[in-house]
PDB file of C-alpha atoms and ligand atoms in Angstrom:
ATOM      1  CA  MET A  14     -23.643 -27.994  16.221  1.00  0.00           C
ATOM      2  CA  LYS A  15     -25.683 -26.994  13.172  1.00  0.00           C
ATOM      3  CA  LEU A  16     -26.671 -23.768  14.855  1.00  0.00           C
ATOM      4  CA  LEU A  17     -23.029 -22.970  15.571  1.00  0.00           C
ATOM      5  CA  ALA A  18     -22.099 -23.591  11.924  1.00  0.00           C
ATOM      6  CA  CYS A  19     -24.866 -21.203  10.818  1.00  0.00           C
ATOM      7  CA  LEU A  20     -23.683 -18.565  13.239  1.00  0.00           C
ATOM      8  CA  LEU A  21     -20.112 -18.860  12.000  1.00  0.00           C
ATOM      9  CA  LEU A  22     -21.255 -18.607   8.402  1.00  0.00           C
ATOM     10  CA  ALA A  23     -23.279 -15.517   9.241  1.00  0.00           C
ATOM     11  CA  LEU A  24     -20.285 -13.880  10.899  1.00  0.00           C
ATOM     12  CA  ALA A  25     -17.728 -14.820   8.266  1.00  0.00           C
ATOM     13  CA  PRO A  26     -18.349 -11.943   5.799  1.00  0.00           C
ATOM     14  CA  VAL A  27     -17.930  -9.349   8.550  1.00  0.00           C
ATOM     15  CA  ALA A  28     -14.614 -10.836   9.636  1.00  0.00           C
ATOM     16  CA  ALA A  29     -13.435 -11.041   6.022  1.00  0.00           C
ATOM     17  CA  ALA A  30     -14.238  -7.373   5.359  1.00  0.00           C
ATOM     18  CA  ALA A  31     -12.443  -6.205   8.497  1.00  0.00           C
ATOM     19  CA  GLU A  32      -9.408  -8.239   7.575  1.00  0.00           C
ATOM     20  CA  SER A  33      -9.082  -7.509   3.907  1.00  0.00           C
ATOM     21  CA  GLY A  34      -6.899  -4.388   4.167  1.00  0.00           C
ATOM     22  CA  ALA A  35      -4.287  -6.256   6.180  1.00  0.00           C
ATOM     23  CA  LYS A  36      -4.708  -9.295   3.970  1.00  0.00           C
ATOM     24  CA  THR A  37      -4.301  -7.285   0.780  1.00  0.00           C
ATOM     25  CA  PHE A  38      -1.110  -5.852   2.267  1.00  0.00           C
ATOM     26  CA  THR A  39       0.362  -9.332   2.905  1.00  0.00           C
ATOM     27  CA  PRO A  40       2.171  -9.664  -0.464  1.00  0.00           C
ATOM     28  CA  CYS A  41       3.488  -6.092  -0.082  1.00  0.00           C
ATOM     29  CA  ARG A  42       5.286  -7.141   3.106  1.00  0.00           C
ATOM     30  CA  ALA A  43       7.846  -9.006   0.990  1.00  0.00           C
ATOM     31  CA  CYS A  44       9.254  -5.559   0.186  1.00  0.00           C
ATOM     32  CA  HIS A  45       7.629  -3.041   2.549  1.00  0.00           C
ATOM     33  CA  SER A  46       7.307  -2.579   6.300  1.00  0.00           C
ATOM     34  CA  LEU A  47       5.031  -0.314   8.338  1.00  0.00           C
ATOM     35  CA  ASP A  48       7.374  -0.363  11.319  1.00  0.00           C
ATOM     36  CA  PRO A  49       9.491   2.814  11.133  1.00  0.00           C
ATOM     37  CA  ALA A  50      12.458   0.914  12.618  1.00  0.00           C
ATOM     38  CA  ASP A  51      12.640  -1.551   9.708  1.00  0.00           C
ATOM     39  CA  GLN A  52      15.219  -0.766   7.043  1.00  0.00           C
ATOM     40  CA  GLY A  53      17.071  -2.646   4.343  1.00  0.00           C
ATOM     41  CA  LEU A  54      14.005  -4.184   2.692  1.00  0.00           C
ATOM     42  CA  PRO A  55      13.729  -4.201  -1.128  1.00  0.00           C
ATOM     43  CA  GLY A  56      11.138  -1.383  -0.974  1.00  0.00           C
ATOM     44  CA  PRO A  57      10.854   1.883   0.995  1.00  0.00           C
ATOM     45  CA  ASN A  58       9.399   1.970   4.517  1.00  0.00           C
ATOM     46  CA  LEU A  59       5.681   2.822   4.343  1.00  0.00           C
ATOM     47  CA  SER A  60       5.055   4.016   7.902  1.00  0.00           C
ATOM     48  CA  GLY A  61       3.223   7.350   7.947  1.00  0.00           C
ATOM     49  CA  LEU A  62       2.775   7.166   4.180  1.00  0.00           C
ATOM     50  CA  ILE A  63      -0.366   9.299   3.950  1.00  0.00           C
ATOM     51  CA  GLY A  64       0.665  12.956   4.089  1.00  0.00           C
ATOM     52  CA  ARG A  65       4.288  12.069   3.390  1.00  0.00           C
ATOM     53  CA  LYS A  66       6.066  13.212   0.238  1.00  0.00           C
ATOM     54  CA  VAL A  67       6.247  10.757  -2.644  1.00  0.00           C
ATOM     55  CA  GLY A  68       9.690   9.153  -2.446  1.00  0.00           C
ATOM     56  CA  GLY A  69       9.900  10.303   1.164  1.00  0.00           C
ATOM     57  CA  ASP A  70      11.794   7.499   2.933  1.00  0.00           C
ATOM     58  CA  GLY A  71      15.108   9.287   3.438  1.00  0.00           C
ATOM     59  CA  ALA A  72      16.971   5.991   3.824  1.00  0.00           C
ATOM     60  CA  PHE A  73      15.772   4.564   0.500  1.00  0.00           C
ATOM     61  CA  ASP A  74      17.448   4.947  -2.890  1.00  0.00           C
ATOM     62  CA  TYR A  75      14.497   5.710  -5.219  1.00  0.00           C
ATOM     63  CA  SER A  76      14.232   5.551  -9.003  1.00  0.00           C
ATOM     64  CA  PRO A  77      14.624   8.788 -11.006  1.00  0.00           C
ATOM     65  CA  VAL A  78      10.840   9.028 -11.549  1.00  0.00           C
ATOM     66  CA  LEU A  79      10.093   8.974  -7.809  1.00  0.00           C
ATOM     67  CA  ARG A  80      12.999  11.302  -7.053  1.00  0.00           C
ATOM     68  CA  LYS A  81      11.531  13.734  -9.556  1.00  0.00           C
ATOM     69  CA  ALA A  82       8.048  13.436  -7.986  1.00  0.00           C
ATOM     70  CA  ASN A  83       9.665  14.137  -4.613  1.00  0.00           C
ATOM     71  CA  GLY A  84      11.412  17.201  -6.026  1.00  0.00           C
ATOM     72  CA  ASP A  85       8.101  18.388  -7.483  1.00  0.00           C
ATOM     73  CA  GLY A  86       6.628  18.257  -3.966  1.00  0.00           C
ATOM     74  CA  LEU A  87       4.011  15.540  -4.624  1.00  0.00           C
ATOM     75  CA  ARG A  88       2.461  14.063  -1.488  1.00  0.00           C
ATOM     76  CA  TRP A  89       0.559  10.844  -0.800  1.00  0.00           C
ATOM     77  CA  ASP A  90      -3.097  11.285   0.016  1.00  0.00           C
ATOM     78  CA  ALA A  91      -5.773   8.582  -0.070  1.00  0.00           C
ATOM     79  CA  GLU A  92      -6.897   9.531  -3.559  1.00  0.00           C
ATOM     80  CA  ARG A  93      -3.406   9.486  -5.073  1.00  0.00           C
ATOM     81  CA  LEU A  94      -2.598   6.190  -3.341  1.00  0.00           C
ATOM     82  CA  GLU A  95      -5.733   4.576  -4.709  1.00  0.00           C
ATOM     83  CA  ARG A  96      -4.932   5.714  -8.248  1.00  0.00           C
ATOM     84  CA  PHE A  97      -1.325   4.529  -7.825  1.00  0.00           C
ATOM     85  CA  LEU A  98      -2.387   1.056  -6.713  1.00  0.00           C
ATOM     86  CA  ALA A  99      -4.775   0.768  -9.675  1.00  0.00           C
ATOM     87  CA  ASP A 100      -1.808   1.125 -12.050  1.00  0.00           C
ATOM     88  CA  PRO A 101       1.541   2.050 -10.450  1.00  0.00           C
ATOM     89  CA  ALA A 102       3.539   2.229 -13.691  1.00  0.00           C
ATOM     90  CA  GLU A 103       0.982   4.442 -15.395  1.00  0.00           C
ATOM     91  CA  MET A 104       1.284   7.069 -12.666  1.00  0.00           C
ATOM     92  CA  PHE A 105       5.074   6.787 -12.524  1.00  0.00           C
ATOM     93  CA  PRO A 106       6.525   5.417 -15.772  1.00  0.00           C
ATOM     94  CA  GLY A 107       9.894   3.806 -15.050  1.00  0.00           C
ATOM     95  CA  LEU A 108       8.896   2.860 -11.491  1.00  0.00           C
ATOM     96  CA  TRP A 109      11.145   0.237  -9.877  1.00  0.00           C
ATOM     97  CA  MET A 110       8.317  -1.809  -8.434  1.00  0.00           C
ATOM     98  CA  SER A 111       7.408  -5.110  -9.984  1.00  0.00           C
ATOM     99  CA  ILE A 112       3.733  -5.384  -8.960  1.00  0.00           C
ATOM    100  CA  ARG A 113       1.413  -4.340 -11.787  1.00  0.00           C
ATOM    101  CA  SER A 114      -1.669  -3.321  -9.849  1.00  0.00           C
ATOM    102  CA  VAL A 115      -4.217  -4.171  -7.181  1.00  0.00           C
ATOM    103  CA  GLU A 116      -7.022  -4.870  -9.603  1.00  0.00           C
ATOM    104  CA  ASP A 117     -10.062  -5.164  -7.360  1.00  0.00           C
ATOM    105  CA  ALA A 118     -11.500  -1.748  -6.386  1.00  0.00           C
ATOM    106  CA  ALA A 119     -12.761  -2.991  -2.999  1.00  0.00           C
ATOM    107  CA  ASP A 120      -9.320  -4.455  -2.210  1.00  0.00           C
ATOM    108  CA  ARG A 121      -7.704  -1.148  -3.164  1.00  0.00           C
ATOM    109  CA  ALA A 122     -10.066   0.842  -0.960  1.00  0.00           C
ATOM    110  CA  ALA A 123      -9.431  -1.527   1.972  1.00  0.00           C
ATOM    111  CA  LEU A 124      -5.690  -1.290   1.425  1.00  0.00           C
ATOM    112  CA  VAL A 125      -5.798   2.517   1.359  1.00  0.00           C
ATOM    113  CA  ARG A 126      -7.831   2.526   4.604  1.00  0.00           C
ATOM    114  CA  PHE A 127      -5.348   0.118   6.162  1.00  0.00           C
ATOM    115  CA  LEU A 128      -2.353   2.268   5.153  1.00  0.00           C
ATOM    116  CA  SER A 129      -4.139   5.474   6.274  1.00  0.00           C
ATOM    117  CA  ASP A 130      -5.196   4.376   9.718  1.00  0.00           C
ATOM    118  CA  PRO A 131      -2.538   3.018  12.071  1.00  0.00           C
ATOM    119  CA  ALA A 132      -5.246   1.959  14.538  1.00  0.00           C
ATOM    120  CA  SER A 133      -6.631  -0.544  12.055  1.00  0.00           C
ATOM    121  CA  ARG A 134      -3.412  -2.539  12.213  1.00  0.00           C
TER     122      ARG A 134
HETATM  123  C1  LIG B  23       8.978  -6.864  -5.116  1.00  0.00           C
HETATM  124  C2  LIG B  23       9.039  -5.768  -4.135  1.00  0.00           C
HETATM  125  C3  LIG B  23       7.779  -4.937  -3.951  1.00  0.00           C
HETATM  126  C4  LIG B  23       6.489  -5.356  -3.703  1.00  0.00           C
HETATM  127  C5  LIG B  23       5.968  -6.781  -3.584  1.00  0.00           C
HETATM  128  C6  LIG B  23       5.708  -4.149  -3.522  1.00  0.00           C
HETATM  129  N1  LIG B  23       6.493  -3.033  -3.653  1.00  0.00           N
HETATM  130 FE1  LIG B  23       5.930  -1.118  -3.406  1.00  0.00          FE
HETATM  131  N2  LIG B  23       7.773  -0.478  -3.905  1.00  0.00           N
HETATM  132  C7  LIG B  23       8.854  -1.297  -4.193  1.00  0.00           C
HETATM  133  C8  LIG B  23       9.988  -0.491  -4.600  1.00  0.00           C
HETATM  134  C9  LIG B  23      11.372  -0.998  -5.000  1.00  0.00           C
HETATM  135  C10 LIG B  23       9.545   0.862  -4.544  1.00  0.00           C
HETATM  136  C11 LIG B  23      10.347   2.094  -4.943  1.00  0.00           C
HETATM  137  C12 LIG B  23      10.151   2.233  -6.435  1.00  0.00           C
HETATM  138  C13 LIG B  23      11.009   3.277  -7.126  1.00  0.00           C
HETATM  139  O1  LIG B  23      11.958   3.824  -6.537  1.00  0.00           O
HETATM  140  O2  LIG B  23      10.699   3.525  -8.313  1.00  0.00           O
HETATM  141  C14 LIG B  23       8.160   0.830  -4.097  1.00  0.00           C
HETATM  142  C15 LIG B  23       7.372   1.948  -3.874  1.00  0.00           C
HETATM  143  C16 LIG B  23       6.112   1.938  -3.321  1.00  0.00           C
HETATM  144  C17 LIG B  23       5.369   3.112  -2.926  1.00  0.00           C
HETATM  145  C18 LIG B  23       5.855   4.557  -2.982  1.00  0.00           C
HETATM  146  C19 LIG B  23       6.539   4.832  -1.635  1.00  0.00           C
HETATM  147  C20 LIG B  23       7.080   6.223  -1.423  1.00  0.00           C
HETATM  148  O3  LIG B  23       7.883   6.362  -0.477  1.00  0.00           O
HETATM  149  O4  LIG B  23       6.715   7.169  -2.131  1.00  0.00           O
HETATM  150  C21 LIG B  23       4.170   2.670  -2.422  1.00  0.00           C
HETATM  151  C22 LIG B  23       3.038   3.512  -1.878  1.00  0.00           C
HETATM  152  C23 LIG B  23       4.172   1.229  -2.534  1.00  0.00           C
HETATM  153  N3  LIG B  23       5.368   0.827  -3.076  1.00  0.00           N
HETATM  154  C24 LIG B  23       3.123   0.432  -2.130  1.00  0.00           C
HETATM  155  C25 LIG B  23       3.084  -0.956  -2.319  1.00  0.00           C
HETATM  156  C26 LIG B  23       1.945  -1.775  -2.008  1.00  0.00           C
HETATM  157  C27 LIG B  23       0.652  -1.279  -1.377  1.00  0.00           C
HETATM  158  C28 LIG B  23       2.281  -3.050  -2.356  1.00  0.00           C
HETATM  159  C29 LIG B  23       1.407  -4.296  -2.294  1.00  0.00           C
HETATM  160  C30 LIG B  23       0.181  -4.245  -3.049  1.00  0.00           C
HETATM  161  C31 LIG B  23       3.640  -3.031  -2.852  1.00  0.00           C
HETATM  162  N4  LIG B  23       4.089  -1.737  -2.827  1.00  0.00           N
HETATM  163  C32 LIG B  23       4.350  -4.142  -3.255  1.00  0.00           C
HETATM  164  C33 LIG B  23       8.878  -2.672  -4.114  1.00  0.00           C
HETATM  165  C34 LIG B  23       7.762  -3.474  -3.914  1.00  0.00           C
END
């Protein structure tokens, strides 16, 4: 029994690291979906986000600041997404999204990996 407990403890950090992108995304799911068929949530659909234009969910009514970014041709790449999550309102003043930031750098990196790689879902 003791040996099993030790084994589980030894494995726990690995499991936690593999999970943290999905876990960090959990609160985002209140407003966002990664299933392209989902519509009508409070936030835009985030399927295929990386490579997509900023403000690129055609079915979503974005704020003026994201509509302008879309018109300027800005696209989401991993680097931009990571900077956005560090401070969304600094990148896009007037953003209609109530979360302030994902403060932990490791959480941000895991979240960007999770949103970049459909296979990791
Ligand atoms: C309370 C609802 C809500 C939560 C929670 C939320 N968002 Fe948002 N999100 C929005 C809204 C609304 C917009 C559109 C903002 C605008 O038009 O200014 C948005 C926009 C975005 C965009 C830009 C999408 C695009 O099409 O360009 C990204 C990326 C994003 N959110 C990621 C996240 C992540 C990651 C989380 C979790 C850490 C999160 N959001 C949590 C409501 C939310």
